[in-house]
Tab-separated table of C-alpha atoms in Angstrom:
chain	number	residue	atom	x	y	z
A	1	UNK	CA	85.181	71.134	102.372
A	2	UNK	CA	86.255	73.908	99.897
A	3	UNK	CA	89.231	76.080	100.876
A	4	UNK	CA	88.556	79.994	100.681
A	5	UNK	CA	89.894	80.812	97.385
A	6	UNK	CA	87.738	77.559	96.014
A	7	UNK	CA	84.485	79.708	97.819
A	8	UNK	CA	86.059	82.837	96.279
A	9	UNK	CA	85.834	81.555	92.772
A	10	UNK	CA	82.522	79.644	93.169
A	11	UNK	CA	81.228	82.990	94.371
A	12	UNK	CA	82.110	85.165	91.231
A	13	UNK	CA	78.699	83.887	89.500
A	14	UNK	CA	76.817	84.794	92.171
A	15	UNK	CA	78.412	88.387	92.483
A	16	UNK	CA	78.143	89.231	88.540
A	17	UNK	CA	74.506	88.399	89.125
A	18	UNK	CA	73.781	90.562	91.803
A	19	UNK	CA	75.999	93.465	90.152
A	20	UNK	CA	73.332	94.203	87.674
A	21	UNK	CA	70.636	94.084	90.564
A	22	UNK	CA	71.885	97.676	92.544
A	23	UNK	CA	69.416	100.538	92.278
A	24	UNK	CA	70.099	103.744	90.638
A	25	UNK	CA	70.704	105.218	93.613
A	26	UNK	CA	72.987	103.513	95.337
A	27	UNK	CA	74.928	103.897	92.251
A	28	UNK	CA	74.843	107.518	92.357
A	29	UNK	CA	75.631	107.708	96.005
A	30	UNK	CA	79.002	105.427	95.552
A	31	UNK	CA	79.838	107.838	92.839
A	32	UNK	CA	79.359	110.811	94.500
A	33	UNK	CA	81.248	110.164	97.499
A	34	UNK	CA	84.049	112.876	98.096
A	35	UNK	CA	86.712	109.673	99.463
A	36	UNK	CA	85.927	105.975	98.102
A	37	UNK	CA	86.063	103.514	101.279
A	38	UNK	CA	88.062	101.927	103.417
A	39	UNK	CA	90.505	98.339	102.312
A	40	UNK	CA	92.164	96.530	105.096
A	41	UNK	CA	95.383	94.132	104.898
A	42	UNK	CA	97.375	92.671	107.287
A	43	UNK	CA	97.846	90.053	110.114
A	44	UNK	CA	95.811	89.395	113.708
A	45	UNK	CA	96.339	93.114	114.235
A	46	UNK	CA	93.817	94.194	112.274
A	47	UNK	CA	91.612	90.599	111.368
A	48	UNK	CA	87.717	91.436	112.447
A	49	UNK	CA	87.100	87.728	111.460
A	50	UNK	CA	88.871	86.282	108.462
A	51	UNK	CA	90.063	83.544	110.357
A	52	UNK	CA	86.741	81.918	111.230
A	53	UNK	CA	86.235	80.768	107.410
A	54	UNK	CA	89.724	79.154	106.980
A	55	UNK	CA	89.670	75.875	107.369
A	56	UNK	CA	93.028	74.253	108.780
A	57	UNK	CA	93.624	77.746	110.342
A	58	UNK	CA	95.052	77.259	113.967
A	59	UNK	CA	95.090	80.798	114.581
A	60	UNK	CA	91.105	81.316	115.692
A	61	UNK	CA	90.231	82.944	118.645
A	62	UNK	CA	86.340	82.858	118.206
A	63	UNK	CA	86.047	81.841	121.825
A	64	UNK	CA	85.715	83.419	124.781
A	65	UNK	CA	87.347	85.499	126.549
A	66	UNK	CA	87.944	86.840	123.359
A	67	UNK	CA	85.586	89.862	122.761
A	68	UNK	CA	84.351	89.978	126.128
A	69	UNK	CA	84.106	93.792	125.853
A	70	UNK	CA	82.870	93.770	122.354
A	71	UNK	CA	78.812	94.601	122.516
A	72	UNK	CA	76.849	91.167	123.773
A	73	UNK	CA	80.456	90.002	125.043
A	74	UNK	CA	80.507	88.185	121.067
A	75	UNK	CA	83.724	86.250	120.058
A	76	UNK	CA	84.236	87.736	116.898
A	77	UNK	CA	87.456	86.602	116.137
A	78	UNK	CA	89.291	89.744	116.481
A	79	UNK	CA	92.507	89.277	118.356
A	80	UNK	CA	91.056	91.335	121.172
A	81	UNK	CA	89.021	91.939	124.434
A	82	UNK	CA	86.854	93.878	122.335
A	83	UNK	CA	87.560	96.652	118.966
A	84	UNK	CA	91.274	96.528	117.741
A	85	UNK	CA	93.032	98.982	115.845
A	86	UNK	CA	91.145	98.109	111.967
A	87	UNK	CA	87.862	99.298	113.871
A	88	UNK	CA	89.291	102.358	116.211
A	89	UNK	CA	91.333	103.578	113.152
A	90	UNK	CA	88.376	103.698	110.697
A	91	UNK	CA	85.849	104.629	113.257
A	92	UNK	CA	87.976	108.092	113.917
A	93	UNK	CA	88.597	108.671	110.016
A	94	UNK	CA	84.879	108.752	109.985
A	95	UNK	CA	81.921	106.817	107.961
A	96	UNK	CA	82.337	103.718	110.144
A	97	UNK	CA	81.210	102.534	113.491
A	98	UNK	CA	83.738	99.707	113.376
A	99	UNK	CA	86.058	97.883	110.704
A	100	UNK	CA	84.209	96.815	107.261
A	101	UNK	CA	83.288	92.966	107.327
A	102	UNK	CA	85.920	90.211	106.270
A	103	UNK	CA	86.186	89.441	102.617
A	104	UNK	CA	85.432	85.923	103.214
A	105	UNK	CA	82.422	87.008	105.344
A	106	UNK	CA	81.139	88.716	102.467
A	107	UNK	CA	81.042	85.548	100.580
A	108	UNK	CA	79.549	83.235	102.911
A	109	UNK	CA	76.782	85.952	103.600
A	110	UNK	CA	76.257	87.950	100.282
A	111	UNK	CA	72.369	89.046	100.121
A	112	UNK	CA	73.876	92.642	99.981
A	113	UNK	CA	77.379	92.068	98.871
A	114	UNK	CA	77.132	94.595	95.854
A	115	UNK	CA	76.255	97.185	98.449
A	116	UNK	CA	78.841	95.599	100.962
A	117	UNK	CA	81.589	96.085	98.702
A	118	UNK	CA	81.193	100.221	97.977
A	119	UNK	CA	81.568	100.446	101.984
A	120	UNK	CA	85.085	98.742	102.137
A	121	UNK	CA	86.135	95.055	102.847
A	122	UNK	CA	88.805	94.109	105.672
A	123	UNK	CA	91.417	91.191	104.521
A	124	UNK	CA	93.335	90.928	106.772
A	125	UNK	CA	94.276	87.248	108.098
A	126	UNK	CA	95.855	86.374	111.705
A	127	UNK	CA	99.181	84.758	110.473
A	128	UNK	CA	99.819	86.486	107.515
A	129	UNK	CA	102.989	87.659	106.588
A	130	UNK	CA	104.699	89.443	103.580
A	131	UNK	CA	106.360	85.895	102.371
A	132	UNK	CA	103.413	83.399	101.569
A	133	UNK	CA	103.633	80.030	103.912
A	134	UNK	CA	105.493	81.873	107.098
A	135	UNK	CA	104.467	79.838	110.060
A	136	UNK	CA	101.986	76.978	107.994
A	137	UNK	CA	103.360	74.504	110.404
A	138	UNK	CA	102.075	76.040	113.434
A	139	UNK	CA	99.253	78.290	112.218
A	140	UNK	CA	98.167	76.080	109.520
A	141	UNK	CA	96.418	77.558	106.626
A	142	UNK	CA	96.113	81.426	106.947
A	143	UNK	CA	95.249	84.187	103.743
A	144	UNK	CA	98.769	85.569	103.298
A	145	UNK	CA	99.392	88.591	102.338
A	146	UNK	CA	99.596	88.033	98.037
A	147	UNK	CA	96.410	86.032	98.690
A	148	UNK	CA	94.277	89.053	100.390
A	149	UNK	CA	95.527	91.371	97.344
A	150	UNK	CA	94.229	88.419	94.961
A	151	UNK	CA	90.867	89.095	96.627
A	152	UNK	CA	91.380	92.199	96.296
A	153	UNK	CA	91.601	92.642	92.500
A	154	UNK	CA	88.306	90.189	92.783
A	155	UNK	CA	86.789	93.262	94.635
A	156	UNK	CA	88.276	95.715	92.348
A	157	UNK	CA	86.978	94.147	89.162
A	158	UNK	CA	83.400	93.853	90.517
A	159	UNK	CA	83.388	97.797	91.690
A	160	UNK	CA	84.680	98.749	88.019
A	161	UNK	CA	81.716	96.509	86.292
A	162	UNK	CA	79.196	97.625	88.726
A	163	UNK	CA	80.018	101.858	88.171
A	164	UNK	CA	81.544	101.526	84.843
A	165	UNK	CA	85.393	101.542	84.506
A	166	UNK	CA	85.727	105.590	84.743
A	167	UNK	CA	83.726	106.169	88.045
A	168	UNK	CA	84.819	103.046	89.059
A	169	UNK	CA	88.648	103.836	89.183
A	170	UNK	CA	87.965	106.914	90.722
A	171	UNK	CA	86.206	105.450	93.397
A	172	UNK	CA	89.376	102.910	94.007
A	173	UNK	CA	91.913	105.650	94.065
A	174	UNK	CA	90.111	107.453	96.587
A	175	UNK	CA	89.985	104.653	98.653
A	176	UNK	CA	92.304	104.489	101.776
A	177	UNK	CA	94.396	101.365	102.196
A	178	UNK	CA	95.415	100.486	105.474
A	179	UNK	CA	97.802	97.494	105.630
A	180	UNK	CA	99.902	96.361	108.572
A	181	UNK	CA	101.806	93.215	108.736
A	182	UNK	CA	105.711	91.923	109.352
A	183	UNK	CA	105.452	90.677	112.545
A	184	UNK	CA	105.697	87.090	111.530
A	185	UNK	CA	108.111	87.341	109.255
A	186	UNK	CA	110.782	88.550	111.879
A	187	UNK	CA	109.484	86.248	114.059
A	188	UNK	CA	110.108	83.478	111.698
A	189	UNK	CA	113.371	85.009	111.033
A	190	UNK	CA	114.397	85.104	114.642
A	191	UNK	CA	113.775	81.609	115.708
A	192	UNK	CA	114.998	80.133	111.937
A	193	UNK	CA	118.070	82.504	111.311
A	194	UNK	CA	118.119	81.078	107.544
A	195	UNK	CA	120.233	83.829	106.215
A	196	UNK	CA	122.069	86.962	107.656
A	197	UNK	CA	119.862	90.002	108.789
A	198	UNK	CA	121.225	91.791	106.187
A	199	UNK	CA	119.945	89.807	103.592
A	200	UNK	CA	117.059	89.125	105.500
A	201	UNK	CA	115.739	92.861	105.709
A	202	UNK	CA	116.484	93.276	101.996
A	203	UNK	CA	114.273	90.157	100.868
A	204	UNK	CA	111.087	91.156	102.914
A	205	UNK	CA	111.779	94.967	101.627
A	206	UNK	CA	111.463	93.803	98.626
A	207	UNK	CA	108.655	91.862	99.091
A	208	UNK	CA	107.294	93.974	100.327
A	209	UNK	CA	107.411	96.572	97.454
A	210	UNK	CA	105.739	94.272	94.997
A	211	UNK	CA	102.675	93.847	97.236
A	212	UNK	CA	102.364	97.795	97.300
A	213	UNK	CA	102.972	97.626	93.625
A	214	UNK	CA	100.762	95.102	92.530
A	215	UNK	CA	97.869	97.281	94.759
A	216	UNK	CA	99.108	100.393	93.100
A	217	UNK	CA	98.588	98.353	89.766
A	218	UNK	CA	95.165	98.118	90.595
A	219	UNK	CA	94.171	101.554	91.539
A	220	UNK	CA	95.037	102.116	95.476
A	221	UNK	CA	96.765	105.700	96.070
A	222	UNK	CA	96.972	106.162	99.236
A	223	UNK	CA	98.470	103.934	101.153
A	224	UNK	CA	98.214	103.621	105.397
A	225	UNK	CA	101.086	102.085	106.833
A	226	UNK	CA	101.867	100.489	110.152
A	227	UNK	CA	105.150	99.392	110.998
A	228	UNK	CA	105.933	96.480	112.994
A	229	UNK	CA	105.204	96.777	116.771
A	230	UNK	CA	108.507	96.088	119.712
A	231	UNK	CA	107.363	92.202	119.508
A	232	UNK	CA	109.992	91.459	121.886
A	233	UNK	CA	108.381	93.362	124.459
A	234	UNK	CA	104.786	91.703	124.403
A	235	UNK	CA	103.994	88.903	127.025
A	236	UNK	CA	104.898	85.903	125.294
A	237	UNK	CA	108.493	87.367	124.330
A	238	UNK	CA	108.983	88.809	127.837
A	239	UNK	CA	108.646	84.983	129.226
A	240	UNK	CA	111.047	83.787	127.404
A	241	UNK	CA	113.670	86.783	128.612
A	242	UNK	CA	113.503	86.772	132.202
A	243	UNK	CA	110.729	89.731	132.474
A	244	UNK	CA	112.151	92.028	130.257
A	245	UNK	CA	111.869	92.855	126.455
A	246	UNK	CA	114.109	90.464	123.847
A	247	UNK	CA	116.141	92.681	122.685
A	248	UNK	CA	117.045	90.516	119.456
A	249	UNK	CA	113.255	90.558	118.281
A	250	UNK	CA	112.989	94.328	118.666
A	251	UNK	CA	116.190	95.060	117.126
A	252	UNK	CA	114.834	93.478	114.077
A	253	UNK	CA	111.866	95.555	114.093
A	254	UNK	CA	114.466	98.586	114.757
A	255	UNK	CA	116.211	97.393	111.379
A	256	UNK	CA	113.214	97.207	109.145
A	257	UNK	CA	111.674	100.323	109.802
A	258	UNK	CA	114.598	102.567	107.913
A	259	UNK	CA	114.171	100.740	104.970
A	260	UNK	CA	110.421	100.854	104.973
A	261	UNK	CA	110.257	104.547	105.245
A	262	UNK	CA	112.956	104.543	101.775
A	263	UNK	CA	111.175	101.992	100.052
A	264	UNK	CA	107.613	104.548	100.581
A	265	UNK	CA	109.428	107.792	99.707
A	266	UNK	CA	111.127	105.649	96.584
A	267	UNK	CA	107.358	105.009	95.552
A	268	UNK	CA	105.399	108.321	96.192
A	269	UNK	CA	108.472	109.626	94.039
A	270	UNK	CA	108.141	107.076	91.666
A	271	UNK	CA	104.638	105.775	91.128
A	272	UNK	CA	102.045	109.084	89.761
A	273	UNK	CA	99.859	109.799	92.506
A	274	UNK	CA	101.194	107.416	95.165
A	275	UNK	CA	100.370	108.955	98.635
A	276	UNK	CA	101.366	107.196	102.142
A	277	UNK	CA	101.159	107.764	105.943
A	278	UNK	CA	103.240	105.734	107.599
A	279	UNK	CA	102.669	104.945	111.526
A	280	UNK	CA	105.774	103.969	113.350
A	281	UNK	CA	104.263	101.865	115.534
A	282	UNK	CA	107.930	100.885	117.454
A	283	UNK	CA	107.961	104.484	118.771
A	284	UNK	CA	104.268	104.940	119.917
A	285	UNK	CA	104.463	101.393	121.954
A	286	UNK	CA	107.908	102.004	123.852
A	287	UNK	CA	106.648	105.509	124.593
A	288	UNK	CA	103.925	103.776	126.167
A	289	UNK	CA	106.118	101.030	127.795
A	290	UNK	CA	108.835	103.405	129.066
A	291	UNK	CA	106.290	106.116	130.321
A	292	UNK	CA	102.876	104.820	130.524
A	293	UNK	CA	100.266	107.848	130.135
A	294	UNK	CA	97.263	107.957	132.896
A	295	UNK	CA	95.060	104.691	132.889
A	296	UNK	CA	97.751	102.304	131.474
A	297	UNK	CA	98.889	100.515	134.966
A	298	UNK	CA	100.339	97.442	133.385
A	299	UNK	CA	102.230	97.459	130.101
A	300	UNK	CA	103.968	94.222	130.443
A	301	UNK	CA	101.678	91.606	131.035
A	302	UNK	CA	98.366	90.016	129.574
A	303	UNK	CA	95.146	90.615	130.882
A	304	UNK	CA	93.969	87.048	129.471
A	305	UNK	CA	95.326	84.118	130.535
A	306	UNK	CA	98.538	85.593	132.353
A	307	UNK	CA	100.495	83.463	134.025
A	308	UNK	CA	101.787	84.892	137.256
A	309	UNK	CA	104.960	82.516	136.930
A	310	UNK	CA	105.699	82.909	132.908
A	311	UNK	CA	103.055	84.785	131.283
A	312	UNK	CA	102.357	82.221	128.486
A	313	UNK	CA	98.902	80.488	129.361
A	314	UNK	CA	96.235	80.641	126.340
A	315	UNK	CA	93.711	83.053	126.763
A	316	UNK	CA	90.464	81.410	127.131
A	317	UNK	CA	87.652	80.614	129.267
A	318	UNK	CA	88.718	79.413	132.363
A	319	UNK	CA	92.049	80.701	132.963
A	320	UNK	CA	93.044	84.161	134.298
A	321	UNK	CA	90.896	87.188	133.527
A	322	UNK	CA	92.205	90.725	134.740
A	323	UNK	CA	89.422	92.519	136.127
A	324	UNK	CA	90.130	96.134	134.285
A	325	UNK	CA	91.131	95.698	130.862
A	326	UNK	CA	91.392	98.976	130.060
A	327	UNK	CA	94.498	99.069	132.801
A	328	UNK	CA	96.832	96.889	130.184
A	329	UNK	CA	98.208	97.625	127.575
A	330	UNK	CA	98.213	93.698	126.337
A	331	UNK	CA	95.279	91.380	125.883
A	332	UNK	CA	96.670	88.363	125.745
A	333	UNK	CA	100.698	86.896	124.617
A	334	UNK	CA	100.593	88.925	121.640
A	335	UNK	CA	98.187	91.651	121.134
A	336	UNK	CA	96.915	94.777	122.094
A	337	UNK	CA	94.219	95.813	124.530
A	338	UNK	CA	90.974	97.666	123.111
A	339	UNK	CA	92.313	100.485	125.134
A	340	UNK	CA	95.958	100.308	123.532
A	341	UNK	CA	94.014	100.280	120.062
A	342	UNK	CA	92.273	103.074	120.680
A	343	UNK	CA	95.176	105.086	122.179
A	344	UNK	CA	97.250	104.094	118.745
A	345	UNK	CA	94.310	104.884	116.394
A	346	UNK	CA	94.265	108.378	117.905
A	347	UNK	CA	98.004	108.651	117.275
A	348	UNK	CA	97.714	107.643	113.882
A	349	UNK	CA	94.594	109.611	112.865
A	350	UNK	CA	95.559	113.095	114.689
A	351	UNK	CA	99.265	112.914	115.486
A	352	UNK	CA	101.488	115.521	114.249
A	353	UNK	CA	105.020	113.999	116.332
A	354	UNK	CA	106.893	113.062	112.656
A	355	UNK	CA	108.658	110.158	115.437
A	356	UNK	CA	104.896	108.420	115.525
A	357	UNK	CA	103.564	109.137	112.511
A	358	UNK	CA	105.248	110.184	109.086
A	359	UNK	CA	105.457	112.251	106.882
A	360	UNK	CA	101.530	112.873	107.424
A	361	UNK	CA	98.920	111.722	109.595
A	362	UNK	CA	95.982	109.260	108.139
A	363	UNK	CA	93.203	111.706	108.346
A	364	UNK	CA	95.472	114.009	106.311
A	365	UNK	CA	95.672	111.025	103.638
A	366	UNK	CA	92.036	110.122	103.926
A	367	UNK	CA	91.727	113.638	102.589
A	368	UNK	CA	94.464	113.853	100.228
């Protein structure tokens, strides 16, 4: 069976084809737009379905009770009891109902991919992480984060030749990019320890910086950041530390976020035209944790699959199902509730707290 980027390649023919088929008008209505579309990267956070077109990939939850509050109860493979943040963050920026389809989607159902691609594309893959081949032994194969760029510049090259290079461009540079992933790298790092955190924290920095060069490289400006989440206060961590939040997993987080916020100012100072929004997303969840606002009664364990002893069964049919999910502030080990998603995505969008979201919020960068 072929492997994604195999489908990906086999799939340019087909796309260069159906470039030349758009009407006039749809043309003109790309080009007119006042902000190009929407371009999502990232990890489980934000996947709306990558995952199900891996093959290899351990890190599928098209099952239920996954997306059990998504419309017709559906399993889409969103990390989620229903929307997570890719759909609640575009929805409020406004022009979607919910996150643009998965790249790989788009290739396994392309009747109206030319059209498809002039509305945005979400790559984001659960797994991924900034260094290619984090967690491969336990996730299996996953679209990193270099790989979803790759299909990226795929994307980018078909929306120059299908508007001509000059409307084209401008369409990509008013496009919003919204990318957040890290959370398996410091995971990695945590339970591997394979150099000093020093060292560590300058690598995926760095890494980091060429992905968000190699996208400025190919025409994104502005640039939607989230920064990694308190993973040592979610379920799974919380099991493993006696109840309460491991504090060496969330004072890596604490150490990368300093150096994220210098490496975007370096850029935007830097790199013509660079804009950014960056979400601290460490703040807005222990603000959450520490004083939860009305609605959120539980903010420490799962809704799916929580074990009342540990807190580490898999969420699935058959095991535990909390009866209000909008109550938690988890789903399941790892991720957010559809109610915590929306609650961020409001943050995010609106906020004007510089301690949440930095140094502008991402309706202000839609805009910008």
């Amino acid at each position: 069976m072929a492997t994604p980027l195999t489908i990906q390649k086999t799939m340019l023919l087909k796309i260069c084809l159906l470039l030349f088929s758009v009407t006039t008008i749809a043309t003109k209505d790309a080009a007119s737009e006042t902000v190009g579309p929407i371009f999502i990267f990232g990890d489980s956070i934000l996947d709306v379905g990558t995952n199900n077109y891996v093959k290899n990939c351990k890190a599928q939850v098209n099952r239920p009770y996954y997306g059990v509050d998504y419309p017709h109860s559906i399993a889409t493979g969103r990390f989620s009891n229903g929307l997570n943040p890719a759909d609640t963050i575009v929805a409020l920026l406004g022009g979607y109902e919910e996150s643009p389809p998965p790249f790989l989607a788009l290739l396994a159902h392309s009747s109206n991919l030319t059209r498809d691609l002039l509305h945005g594309v979400n790559f984001a893959s659960g797994g991924a992480a900034l260094v290619k081949g984090i967690g491969k032994q336990v996730l299996g194969d996953v679209i990193s984060l270099e790989e979803q760029i790759q299909q990226f510049a795929t994307v980018q090259g078909n929306i120059t030749t299908l508007l001509g290079e000059s409307k084209g461009q401008l369409l990509i540079q008013g496009s919003m990019y919204i990318i957040c992933v890290g959370s398996n790298d410091i995971m990695n790092y945590v339970f591997t320890h394979p150099t000093t955190l020093e060292v560590f924290i300058a690598n995926i920095t760095a890494i980091y910086a060429i992905h968000l060069k190699n996208l400025y490289d190919l025409g994104a400006r502005k640039f939607g950041l989230m920064s990694i989440p308190p993973i040592g206060c979610c379920p799974i961590a919380r099991a493993f530390s006696g109840g309460e939040c491991a504090k060496e997993l969330n004072d890596v987080v604490s150490a990368f976020y300093t150096p994220l916020e210098s490496l975007l100012k370096n850029l935007s100072s830097t790199l013509e035209g660079f804009k950014y929004s960056l979400g601290n997303s460490y703040n807005m969840s222990m603000s959450v944790i520490e004083n939860p606002p009305p609605g959120f009664k539980d903010v420490k364990t799962a809704c799916c699959g929580n074990n009342p002893l540990a807190g580490i069964d898999d969420c699935k049919a058959q095991r535990y199902l909390c009866p209000k999910r909008d109550d938690h502030l988890f789903w399941d080990a790892f991720h957010p509730s559809e109610a915590a998603s929306k609650l961020a995505a409001r943050v995010l969008v609106f906020g004007e707290d510089p301690d949440f979201v930095t140094p502008i919020n991402f309706s202000t960068l839609r805009k910008a």
